[in-house]
Amino acid sequence: MSEHSELSEIRASVRALCEKFPGEYWRKLDRERGYPTEFVNALTEAGFLAALIPEEYGGSGLTMRAAITIMEEIHASGCNGAACHAQMYTMGTILRHGSDAQKKQYLPQIASGKLRLQAFGVTEPTSGTDTLNLRTTAKKEGNSTYTINGQKIWTSRAEHSDLMLLLARTTPKEQVQKRTDGLSVFLVDMRNAKGLTIKPIRTMMNHATTEVFFDDLKVPAENLIGEEGKGFRYILAGMNAERILIASECIGDAKWFIEKASAYAKGRVLFGRPIGQNQGVQFPIARAYMQMRAAELMVHEAARLYEAGEDCGEEANMAKQLAAEASWAAADMCVQTHGGFGFAEEYDIERKFRETRLYTVAPISTNLVLSYLSEHVLGLPRSY
Ligand SMILES: Cc1cc2nc3c(=O)[nH]c(=O)nc-3n(C[C@H](O)[C@H](O)[C@H](O)COP(=O)(O)OP(=O)(O)OC[C@H]3O[C@@H](n4cnc5c(N)ncnc54)[C@H](O)[C@@H]3O)c2cc1C
């Protein structure tokens, strides 16, 4: 089968699955801040969340282009992949840096959905984007255990995950030669863990995010991923996949807003003609479409480079930023096109508007993308 028809087939099956989860389903969860368990189970059973796990570990062994097709289509169908996108990419750190034993132990169970690895503990309240200043510590006790103390914030899906990929400091900052050394990555088993407290944070959209407290939490030394002290690099390596996948969600959101706005502009008749006959209404829709298509090209370029094993830091960052801006512009346009009805819950627009707003802030905010491009691509002086 050609790649094109394979992707079209994936798109059609994701769309068919999403049709079972219409607006009412998401609206109810949004009101209750509930987790879309049935939706996540359906995606897991269909193998979509195991897209990037190689077949030898029980995954679907699909390409990054297939993975972005899945995430885009979920969002273009009006659903929300934020509830489970991390199950797709967090395992990449084990795949790339884990030992053979860790890969054999965890990846097949993550692929089948028996184990959920969709909590990613990096951000902390005091350090935020300044990751190298994080304060959570992992202290080695003897040869067999690390003791974790500290706090994470915005650890999404922690209540709906069995495992957490955690970044913690193993060597004090003053004692490392390179400023990027001294942080380590652990796979924390959160099931019945003593010394771990999870507190939900209610946010403007339904996101199942939390803060997590570690109070003498014991983690077996065998749960260290890769080499001690090299964790910051492992986390950075995983961020390209995260950015490309989230960018594809934004493209899906933008498509959803553009479709909704076009349909409404054709059907709403005022002053004796459809509002979409007025160029004042048409042009913002056309502009949002153009912005989305340009961002989509960058997402595809980033995915192509990623698949080819080439450095795609520049393109992954630009894809995430351009796509997040395109989805936010499309959201704003969609509300404007709908007038008052854009604010009514039953149209789903205000919900999607709130959901898509996140992506110019997380997983990395606009200024940090611009700063990456300024320094690493354009060679401008370091600002921090
Ligand atoms: C709903 C939600 C879910 C999230 N999920 C996760 C998760 O699962 N795991 C996780 O680890 N994190 C998660 N995050 C955290 C997210 O990655 C951060 O919020 C984001 O990276 C920004 O960090 P911050 O909130 O600490 O802002 P800060 O770092 O405090 O920054 C605040 C503002 O200052 C700007 N700024 C900071 N430094 C500079 C500078 N040097 N130059 C110019 N501007 C600067 C930033 O761009 C930003 O606009 C989530 C966040 C949210 C809101």
mmCIF file with all atom_site columns, C-alpha atoms and ligand atoms in Angstrom, residues 86 118-125 127-130 152-157 203 205 207 209 242 358 361-368 371 383-384, ligand 1:
data_model
loop_
_atom_site.group_PDB
_atom_site.id
_atom_site.type_symbol
_atom_site.label_atom_id
_atom_site.label_alt_id
_atom_site.label_comp_id
_atom_site.label_asym_id
_atom_site.label_entity_id
_atom_site.label_seq_id
_atom_site.pdbx_PDB_ins_code
_atom_site.Cartn_x
_atom_site.Cartn_y
_atom_site.Cartn_z
_atom_site.occupancy
_atom_site.B_iso_or_equiv
_atom_site.pdbx_formal_charge
_atom_site.auth_seq_id
_atom_site.auth_comp_id
_atom_site.auth_asym_id
_atom_site.auth_atom_id
_atom_site.pdbx_PDB_model_num
ATOM   1  C CA  . ALA A 1 86  ? 1.653   11.590 26.222 1.00 0.00 ? 86  ALA A CA  1
ATOM   2  C CA  . GLN A 1 118 ? 1.413   9.386  30.401 1.00 0.00 ? 118 GLN A CA  1
ATOM   3  C CA  . ALA A 1 119 ? 2.700   11.485 33.276 1.00 0.00 ? 119 ALA A CA  1
ATOM   4  C CA  . PHE A 1 120 ? 5.742   13.584 32.613 1.00 0.00 ? 120 PHE A CA  1
ATOM   5  C CA  . GLY A 1 121 ? 7.210   15.358 35.655 1.00 0.00 ? 121 GLY A CA  1
ATOM   6  C CA  . VAL A 1 122 ? 9.540   18.140 34.586 1.00 0.00 ? 122 VAL A CA  1
ATOM   7  C CA  . THR A 1 123 ? 8.010   21.552 35.429 1.00 0.00 ? 123 THR A CA  1
ATOM   8  C CA  . GLU A 1 124 ? 8.277   22.816 39.019 1.00 0.00 ? 124 GLU A CA  1
ATOM   9  C CA  . PRO A 1 125 ? 6.600   25.798 40.680 1.00 0.00 ? 125 PRO A CA  1
ATOM   10 C CA  . SER A 1 127 ? 11.798  26.977 38.288 1.00 0.00 ? 127 SER A CA  1
ATOM   11 C CA  . GLY A 1 128 ? 9.199   26.813 35.500 1.00 0.00 ? 128 GLY A CA  1
ATOM   12 C CA  . THR A 1 129 ? 10.866  26.954 32.111 1.00 0.00 ? 129 THR A CA  1
ATOM   13 C CA  . ASP A 1 130 ? 14.268  27.278 33.774 1.00 0.00 ? 130 ASP A CA  1
ATOM   14 C CA  . LYS A 1 152 ? 6.293   19.105 40.447 1.00 0.00 ? 152 LYS A CA  1
ATOM   15 C CA  . ILE A 1 153 ? 3.511   21.225 39.000 1.00 0.00 ? 153 ILE A CA  1
ATOM   16 C CA  . TRP A 1 154 ? 1.357   20.810 35.887 1.00 0.00 ? 154 TRP A CA  1
ATOM   17 C CA  . THR A 1 155 ? 2.002   17.086 35.867 1.00 0.00 ? 155 THR A CA  1
ATOM   18 C CA  . SER A 1 156 ? -0.864  16.274 33.569 1.00 0.00 ? 156 SER A CA  1
ATOM   19 C CA  . ARG A 1 157 ? -2.733  12.949 33.721 1.00 0.00 ? 157 ARG A CA  1
ATOM   20 C CA  . THR A 1 203 ? -7.884  24.923 34.930 1.00 0.00 ? 203 THR A CA  1
ATOM   21 C CA  . MET A 1 205 ? -10.177 23.768 30.223 1.00 0.00 ? 205 MET A CA  1
ATOM   22 C CA  . HIS A 1 207 ? -7.021  18.898 31.228 1.00 0.00 ? 207 HIS A CA  1
ATOM   23 C CA  . THR A 1 209 ? -3.491  18.389 35.337 1.00 0.00 ? 209 THR A CA  1
ATOM   24 C CA  . GLU A 1 242 ? 6.172   16.024 21.665 1.00 0.00 ? 242 GLU A CA  1
ATOM   25 C CA  . LEU A 1 358 ? -2.974  26.185 25.889 1.00 0.00 ? 358 LEU A CA  1
ATOM   26 C CA  . VAL A 1 361 ? 2.158   28.302 26.493 1.00 0.00 ? 361 VAL A CA  1
ATOM   27 C CA  . ALA A 1 362 ? 2.696   24.542 26.862 1.00 0.00 ? 362 ALA A CA  1
ATOM   28 C CA  . PRO A 1 363 ? 4.630   22.371 26.343 1.00 0.00 ? 363 PRO A CA  1
ATOM   29 C CA  . ILE A 1 364 ? 6.890   25.340 25.647 1.00 0.00 ? 364 ILE A CA  1
ATOM   30 C CA  . SER A 1 365 ? 5.925   28.969 25.553 1.00 0.00 ? 365 SER A CA  1
ATOM   31 C CA  . THR A 1 366 ? 6.311   31.352 22.607 1.00 0.00 ? 366 THR A CA  1
ATOM   32 C CA  . ASN A 1 367 ? 9.269   33.295 23.995 1.00 0.00 ? 367 ASN A CA  1
ATOM   33 C CA  . LEU A 1 368 ? 11.292  30.165 24.583 1.00 0.00 ? 368 LEU A CA  1
ATOM   34 C CA  . SER A 1 371 ? 14.804  32.388 22.009 1.00 0.00 ? 371 SER A CA  1
ATOM   35 C CA  . SER A 1 383 ? 19.937  35.934 26.632 1.00 0.00 ? 383 SER A CA  1
ATOM   36 C CA  . TYR A 1 384 ? 19.965  33.506 29.582 1.00 0.00 ? 384 TYR A CA  1
HETATM 37 C C1  . LIG B 2 .   ? -2.444  22.724 31.328 1.00 0.00 ? 1   LIG B C1  1
HETATM 38 C C2  . LIG B 2 .   ? -0.969  22.531 31.401 1.00 0.00 ? 1   LIG B C2  1
HETATM 39 C C3  . LIG B 2 .   ? -0.436  21.247 31.276 1.00 0.00 ? 1   LIG B C3  1
HETATM 40 C C4  . LIG B 2 .   ? 0.924   21.053 31.407 1.00 0.00 ? 1   LIG B C4  1
HETATM 41 N N1  . LIG B 2 .   ? 1.424   19.759 31.392 1.00 0.00 ? 1   LIG B N1  1
HETATM 42 C C5  . LIG B 2 .   ? 2.722   19.556 31.763 1.00 0.00 ? 1   LIG B C5  1
HETATM 43 C C6  . LIG B 2 .   ? 3.201   18.236 31.994 1.00 0.00 ? 1   LIG B C6  1
HETATM 44 O O1  . LIG B 2 .   ? 2.491   17.242 31.815 1.00 0.00 ? 1   LIG B O1  1
HETATM 45 N N2  . LIG B 2 .   ? 4.475   18.075 32.441 1.00 0.00 ? 1   LIG B N2  1
HETATM 46 C C7  . LIG B 2 .   ? 5.312   19.148 32.673 1.00 0.00 ? 1   LIG B C7  1
HETATM 47 O O2  . LIG B 2 .   ? 6.450   18.932 33.084 1.00 0.00 ? 1   LIG B O2  1
HETATM 48 N N3  . LIG B 2 .   ? 4.875   20.420 32.451 1.00 0.00 ? 1   LIG B N3  1
HETATM 49 C C8  . LIG B 2 .   ? 3.611   20.643 32.012 1.00 0.00 ? 1   LIG B C8  1
HETATM 50 N N4  . LIG B 2 .   ? 3.148   21.933 31.835 1.00 0.00 ? 1   LIG B N4  1
HETATM 51 C C9  . LIG B 2 .   ? 4.050   23.046 32.094 1.00 0.00 ? 1   LIG B C9  1
HETATM 52 C C10 . LIG B 2 .   ? 4.374   23.858 30.861 1.00 0.00 ? 1   LIG B C10 1
HETATM 53 O O3  . LIG B 2 .   ? 5.318   23.171 30.088 1.00 0.00 ? 1   LIG B O3  1
HETATM 54 C C11 . LIG B 2 .   ? 4.830   25.227 31.358 1.00 0.00 ? 1   LIG B C11 1
HETATM 55 O O4  . LIG B 2 .   ? 3.709   25.898 31.897 1.00 0.00 ? 1   LIG B O4  1
HETATM 56 C C12 . LIG B 2 .   ? 5.434   26.047 30.277 1.00 0.00 ? 1   LIG B C12 1
HETATM 57 O O5  . LIG B 2 .   ? 6.617   25.454 29.812 1.00 0.00 ? 1   LIG B O5  1
HETATM 58 C C13 . LIG B 2 .   ? 5.752   27.451 30.781 1.00 0.00 ? 1   LIG B C13 1
HETATM 59 O O6  . LIG B 2 .   ? 6.412   27.386 32.018 1.00 0.00 ? 1   LIG B O6  1
HETATM 60 P P1  . LIG B 2 .   ? 5.866   28.191 33.300 1.00 0.00 ? 1   LIG B P1  1
HETATM 61 O O7  . LIG B 2 .   ? 4.394   28.006 33.374 1.00 0.00 ? 1   LIG B O7  1
HETATM 62 O O8  . LIG B 2 .   ? 6.643   27.809 34.483 1.00 0.00 ? 1   LIG B O8  1
HETATM 63 O O9  . LIG B 2 .   ? 6.148   29.681 32.949 1.00 0.00 ? 1   LIG B O9  1
HETATM 64 P P2  . LIG B 2 .   ? 7.478   30.484 33.311 1.00 0.00 ? 1   LIG B P2  1
HETATM 65 O O10 . LIG B 2 .   ? 8.677   29.683 32.977 1.00 0.00 ? 1   LIG B O10 1
HETATM 66 O O11 . LIG B 2 .   ? 7.342   31.008 34.679 1.00 0.00 ? 1   LIG B O11 1
HETATM 67 O O12 . LIG B 2 .   ? 7.363   31.675 32.275 1.00 0.00 ? 1   LIG B O12 1
HETATM 68 C C14 . LIG B 2 .   ? 6.355   32.709 32.400 1.00 0.00 ? 1   LIG B C14 1
HETATM 69 C C15 . LIG B 2 .   ? 6.435   33.602 31.170 1.00 0.00 ? 1   LIG B C15 1
HETATM 70 O O13 . LIG B 2 .   ? 7.711   34.213 31.088 1.00 0.00 ? 1   LIG B O13 1
HETATM 71 C C16 . LIG B 2 .   ? 8.312   33.954 29.834 1.00 0.00 ? 1   LIG B C16 1
HETATM 72 N N5  . LIG B 2 .   ? 9.772   33.799 30.030 1.00 0.00 ? 1   LIG B N5  1
HETATM 73 C C17 . LIG B 2 .   ? 10.412  33.059 30.951 1.00 0.00 ? 1   LIG B C17 1
HETATM 74 N N6  . LIG B 2 .   ? 11.742  33.180 30.814 1.00 0.00 ? 1   LIG B N6  1
HETATM 75 C C18 . LIG B 2 .   ? 11.952  34.012 29.767 1.00 0.00 ? 1   LIG B C18 1
HETATM 76 C C19 . LIG B 2 .   ? 13.106  34.523 29.105 1.00 0.00 ? 1   LIG B C19 1
HETATM 77 N N7  . LIG B 2 .   ? 14.350  34.208 29.515 1.00 0.00 ? 1   LIG B N7  1
HETATM 78 N N8  . LIG B 2 .   ? 12.937  35.346 28.061 1.00 0.00 ? 1   LIG B N8  1
HETATM 79 C C20 . LIG B 2 .   ? 11.690  35.706 27.648 1.00 0.00 ? 1   LIG B C20 1
HETATM 80 N N9  . LIG B 2 .   ? 10.566  35.249 28.221 1.00 0.00 ? 1   LIG B N9  1
HETATM 81 C C21 . LIG B 2 .   ? 10.678  34.414 29.269 1.00 0.00 ? 1   LIG B C21 1
HETATM 82 C C22 . LIG B 2 .   ? 7.670   32.671 29.337 1.00 0.00 ? 1   LIG B C22 1
HETATM 83 O O14 . LIG B 2 .   ? 7.713   32.590 27.921 1.00 0.00 ? 1   LIG B O14 1
HETATM 84 C C23 . LIG B 2 .   ? 6.253   32.827 29.858 1.00 0.00 ? 1   LIG B C23 1
HETATM 85 O O15 . LIG B 2 .   ? 5.490   33.584 28.957 1.00 0.00 ? 1   LIG B O15 1
HETATM 86 C C24 . LIG B 2 .   ? 1.791   22.166 31.623 1.00 0.00 ? 1   LIG B C24 1
HETATM 87 C C25 . LIG B 2 .   ? 1.246   23.451 31.715 1.00 0.00 ? 1   LIG B C25 1
HETATM 88 C C26 . LIG B 2 .   ? -0.096  23.651 31.630 1.00 0.00 ? 1   LIG B C26 1
HETATM 89 C C27 . LIG B 2 .   ? -0.633  25.049 31.790 1.00 0.00 ? 1   LIG B C27 1
#
